[in-house]
CSV table of C-alpha atoms in Angstrom, one decimal:
chain,number,residue,atom,x,y,z
A,1,MET,CA,96.9,-37.8,169.4
A,2,THR,CA,98.2,-36.6,165.7
A,3,GLY,CA,95.5,-38.9,164.0
A,4,LYS,CA,92.7,-37.7,166.0
A,5,LYS,CA,93.6,-33.8,165.2
A,6,LEU,CA,94.4,-34.4,161.5
A,7,ILE,CA,90.4,-36.2,161.4
A,8,ILE,CA,89.2,-33.2,163.6
A,9,SER,CA,90.5,-31.1,161.0
A,10,ALA,CA,89.8,-32.5,157.3
A,11,LEU,CA,85.6,-32.5,159.3
A,12,VAL,CA,86.3,-29.1,159.3
A,13,LEU,CA,87.8,-28.2,156.3
A,14,ALA,CA,85.0,-30.4,154.8
A,15,LEU,CA,81.9,-28.5,156.9
A,16,VAL,CA,83.5,-25.1,155.4
A,17,GLN,CA,83.4,-26.5,151.9
A,18,ILE,CA,80.3,-27.9,152.1
A,19,GLY,CA,79.0,-24.9,153.4
A,20,PHE,CA,80.1,-21.8,151.0
A,21,LEU,CA,78.6,-24.4,148.3
A,22,SER,CA,75.5,-24.7,149.9
A,23,TRP,CA,76.1,-20.5,150.4
A,24,ILE,CA,76.7,-20.6,146.6
A,25,ILE,CA,73.5,-22.6,145.4
A,26,ALA,CA,71.2,-20.6,148.5
A,27,GLY,CA,72.2,-17.1,146.7
A,28,ARG,CA,71.2,-18.5,142.8
A,29,ALA,CA,68.0,-20.1,144.3
A,30,ALA,CA,67.2,-17.1,146.5
A,31,ILE,CA,67.7,-15.0,142.7
A,32,LEU,CA,65.7,-17.4,141.2
A,33,ARG,CA,63.4,-16.9,143.2
A,34,ASN,CA,62.9,-13.4,144.1
A,35,GLY,CA,64.3,-11.6,141.7
A,36,LYS,CA,62.6,-9.5,139.2
A,37,GLU,CA,61.7,-11.3,135.6
A,38,VAL,CA,62.9,-10.0,132.4
A,39,LEU,CA,62.3,-11.6,128.9
A,40,LEU,CA,64.9,-11.2,126.7
A,41,LYS,CA,65.0,-12.0,122.5
A,42,VAL,CA,67.7,-14.7,121.7
A,43,GLN,CA,68.9,-16.4,118.5
A,44,PRO,CA,71.0,-19.7,117.8
A,45,VAL,CA,74.4,-19.4,117.5
A,46,ASP,CA,75.8,-23.3,118.3
A,47,PRO,CA,73.7,-25.8,120.0
A,48,ARG,CA,76.8,-28.7,121.2
A,49,ASP,CA,79.5,-28.6,123.4
A,50,LEU,CA,81.2,-31.7,123.3
A,51,LEU,CA,82.1,-32.2,126.6
A,52,ARG,CA,78.8,-30.9,128.5
A,53,GLY,CA,75.7,-31.4,126.0
A,54,ASP,CA,73.5,-29.5,124.5
A,55,TYR,CA,73.2,-26.2,124.9
A,56,ILE,CA,72.1,-22.9,123.5
A,57,SER,CA,74.3,-20.4,122.9
A,58,LEU,CA,72.4,-17.0,123.9
A,59,ASN,CA,73.1,-14.3,121.1
A,60,ASN,CA,70.3,-12.0,122.5
A,61,ASN,CA,69.0,-8.1,122.3
A,62,ILE,CA,71.3,-7.6,125.7
A,63,SER,CA,74.6,-8.7,123.8
A,64,ARG,CA,76.0,-5.8,122.6
A,65,ILE,CA,74.9,-2.2,123.2
A,66,PRO,CA,75.3,1.0,121.5
A,67,VAL,CA,78.2,3.3,123.2
A,68,LYS,CA,76.0,6.4,122.3
A,69,LEU,CA,74.0,4.8,125.6
A,70,ILE,CA,77.0,4.8,128.0
A,71,VAL,CA,75.8,7.5,130.1
A,72,ASN,CA,79.1,8.2,131.9
A,73,LEU,CA,81.1,7.9,129.0
A,74,PRO,CA,84.6,10.1,129.3
A,75,GLN,CA,85.4,12.5,127.5
A,76,GLY,CA,88.4,11.8,125.1
A,77,LYS,CA,88.1,7.9,126.1
A,78,PHE,CA,88.9,5.5,122.9
A,79,SER,CA,88.8,2.3,124.2
A,80,SER,CA,87.3,0.9,127.0
A,81,ASP,CA,89.0,-1.0,130.3
A,82,ASP,CA,88.5,-4.3,132.4
A,83,THR,CA,85.8,-2.9,134.2
A,84,ALA,CA,82.1,-3.4,135.4
A,85,ILE,CA,78.9,-2.0,133.7
A,86,VAL,CA,75.2,-1.5,134.1
A,87,VAL,CA,72.6,-1.6,131.5
A,88,ARG,CA,69.1,-0.6,131.8
A,89,LEU,CA,66.2,-2.1,130.5
A,90,LYS,CA,62.9,-1.7,129.9
A,91,LYS,CA,59.9,-3.6,128.6
A,92,GLY,CA,58.9,-3.2,124.8
A,93,SER,CA,55.3,-3.4,123.2
A,94,ASP,CA,56.4,-6.8,122.2
A,95,GLY,CA,56.9,-8.4,126.0
A,96,TYR,CA,60.6,-8.1,125.3
A,97,TRP,CA,62.9,-5.8,127.5
A,98,GLN,CA,65.6,-3.1,125.6
A,99,PRO,CA,68.0,-1.3,126.5
A,100,THR,CA,67.3,2.3,127.4
A,101,ALA,CA,71.2,3.6,129.0
A,102,ALA,CA,74.0,2.2,130.4
A,103,TRP,CA,77.0,3.1,132.8
A,104,PHE,CA,80.5,2.4,133.7
A,105,GLY,CA,81.2,1.4,137.3
A,106,LYS,CA,77.1,1.7,139.1
A,107,ALA,CA,74.1,3.8,137.7
A,108,PRO,CA,73.7,6.8,139.3
A,109,ALA,CA,69.7,6.3,140.9
A,110,PRO,CA,68.2,3.1,141.0
A,111,ALA,CA,65.5,1.9,138.2
A,112,GLY,CA,62.3,2.5,138.2
A,113,ALA,CA,59.1,0.6,138.6
A,114,ASP,CA,59.0,-0.6,135.2
A,115,GLU,CA,62.8,-0.5,134.6
A,116,ALA,CA,65.8,-2.8,135.6
A,117,ASP,CA,69.0,-3.3,135.6
A,118,ILE,CA,71.6,-5.6,134.5
A,119,ALA,CA,75.0,-5.7,135.7
A,120,GLY,CA,77.6,-7.0,133.4
A,121,HIS,CA,81.7,-7.0,132.5
A,122,VAL,CA,83.3,-5.3,129.9
A,123,GLY,CA,86.3,-5.7,128.8
A,124,GLU,CA,89.6,-4.2,127.7
A,125,GLY,CA,89.8,-2.8,124.2
A,126,TRP,CA,86.4,-2.0,123.0
A,127,GLY,CA,86.4,0.8,120.5
A,128,LEU,CA,84.3,3.6,122.6
A,129,SER,CA,85.3,7.1,120.2
A,130,ASP,CA,82.6,5.9,117.3
A,131,PRO,CA,78.7,6.6,118.7
A,132,GLU,CA,77.9,4.0,116.4
A,133,ALA,CA,80.0,1.4,117.4
A,134,THR,CA,79.0,-1.5,119.9
A,135,ILE,CA,80.6,-3.3,122.9
A,136,ALA,CA,79.5,-6.8,124.2
A,137,PRO,CA,79.3,-7.4,127.7
A,138,ASP,CA,79.2,-10.4,129.4
A,139,TYR,CA,76.4,-10.9,132.2
A,140,GLY,CA,77.5,-14.7,132.7
A,141,ILE,CA,74.0,-15.7,130.7
A,142,ASP,CA,75.6,-16.5,127.6
A,143,ARG,CA,74.7,-20.5,127.2
A,144,PHE,CA,71.1,-22.5,128.6
A,145,TYR,CA,72.5,-26.3,128.7
A,146,LEU,CA,69.5,-28.2,127.5
A,147,PRO,CA,68.8,-32.7,127.8
A,148,GLU,CA,70.7,-34.4,125.2
A,149,GLY,CA,69.3,-34.6,121.8
A,150,GLU,CA,67.3,-31.3,121.9
A,151,GLY,CA,69.7,-28.5,120.9
A,152,MET,CA,69.2,-29.1,117.2
A,153,ALA,CA,65.7,-29.2,117.1
A,154,ILE,CA,65.7,-26.1,118.9
A,155,GLN,CA,68.0,-24.6,116.7
A,156,ASP,CA,65.9,-25.5,114.3
A,157,ASP,CA,62.6,-23.9,115.6
A,158,MET,CA,64.7,-20.6,116.5
A,159,ARG,CA,65.6,-20.1,113.1
A,160,VAL,CA,61.3,-19.8,112.0
A,161,ARG,CA,60.0,-18.4,115.2
A,162,PRO,CA,60.8,-16.2,118.3
A,163,PHE,CA,62.7,-17.3,121.4
A,164,GLY,CA,63.6,-15.7,124.7
A,165,ILE,CA,64.8,-16.4,127.9
A,166,LYS,CA,63.3,-15.4,131.3
A,167,LEU,CA,65.6,-14.2,133.4
A,168,ALA,CA,65.6,-13.0,137.3
A,169,LEU,CA,67.5,-10.4,138.4
A,170,SER,CA,68.5,-9.4,142.4
A,171,ALA,CA,68.8,-5.8,143.3
A,172,ASP,CA,72.3,-5.1,142.4
A,173,GLY,CA,71.8,-6.4,138.7
A,174,THR,CA,73.0,-10.1,139.3
A,175,ALA,CA,70.9,-12.3,136.3
A,176,GLN,CA,70.5,-15.8,136.5
A,177,ILE,CA,68.7,-17.5,133.7
A,178,LYS,CA,65.3,-18.9,134.8
A,179,ALA,CA,63.5,-20.3,131.7
A,180,LEU,CA,63.7,-21.0,128.1
A,181,MET,CA,60.5,-19.7,126.4
A,182,ASP,CA,59.0,-20.5,122.7
A,183,GLY,CA,57.2,-17.2,122.2
A,184,ASP,CA,54.6,-17.7,125.6
A,185,LYS,CA,55.1,-21.3,126.0
A,186,THR,CA,57.5,-22.2,128.5
A,187,LEU,CA,59.9,-25.1,127.0
A,188,PHE,CA,62.5,-25.6,130.1
A,189,GLU,CA,62.7,-24.3,133.0
A,190,GLU,CA,65.8,-24.0,135.9
A,191,PRO,CA,65.2,-25.6,139.1
A,192,LEU,CA,65.9,-23.3,141.9
A,193,TYR,CA,68.5,-26.3,143.6
């Protein structure tokens, strides 16, 4: 009977693990399918990871946020804590979305129809006393993996013309990279599953 209980326990554990992984994948796919699309301008940094292959490290136009955009910055606060941040974006005349405001924690009101919020995280120690200083939130969208051998050519092209990433944003601001864009042309699109 002990062997039978062990097999049943192993099967239940396997089903729980499969269910959990399916839930994560379905959540990502839901954002890609139903999320609000936002286009960010990107610049190349380093296109190769020895263990995972070619990628583009995405230094984009929301990688650094000016401290003066943080609306709820507490008086006398000199450095950031390990905290969540929400950055409000608005589409610019060039088609790329730009930051217009930011809040530690949550935004006080939902984004308007022509706006979008992206949720990120700020580590400890960023200087907040100088309004001209910037902070670097982590949105979880810092790399886009490419087919092998494509990274160097794209990196070279990024130095001479504008590239962007199309994001899908969920209602809570969670971001997923949807596509890598070369101007108006989609180079690579993320599959739903």
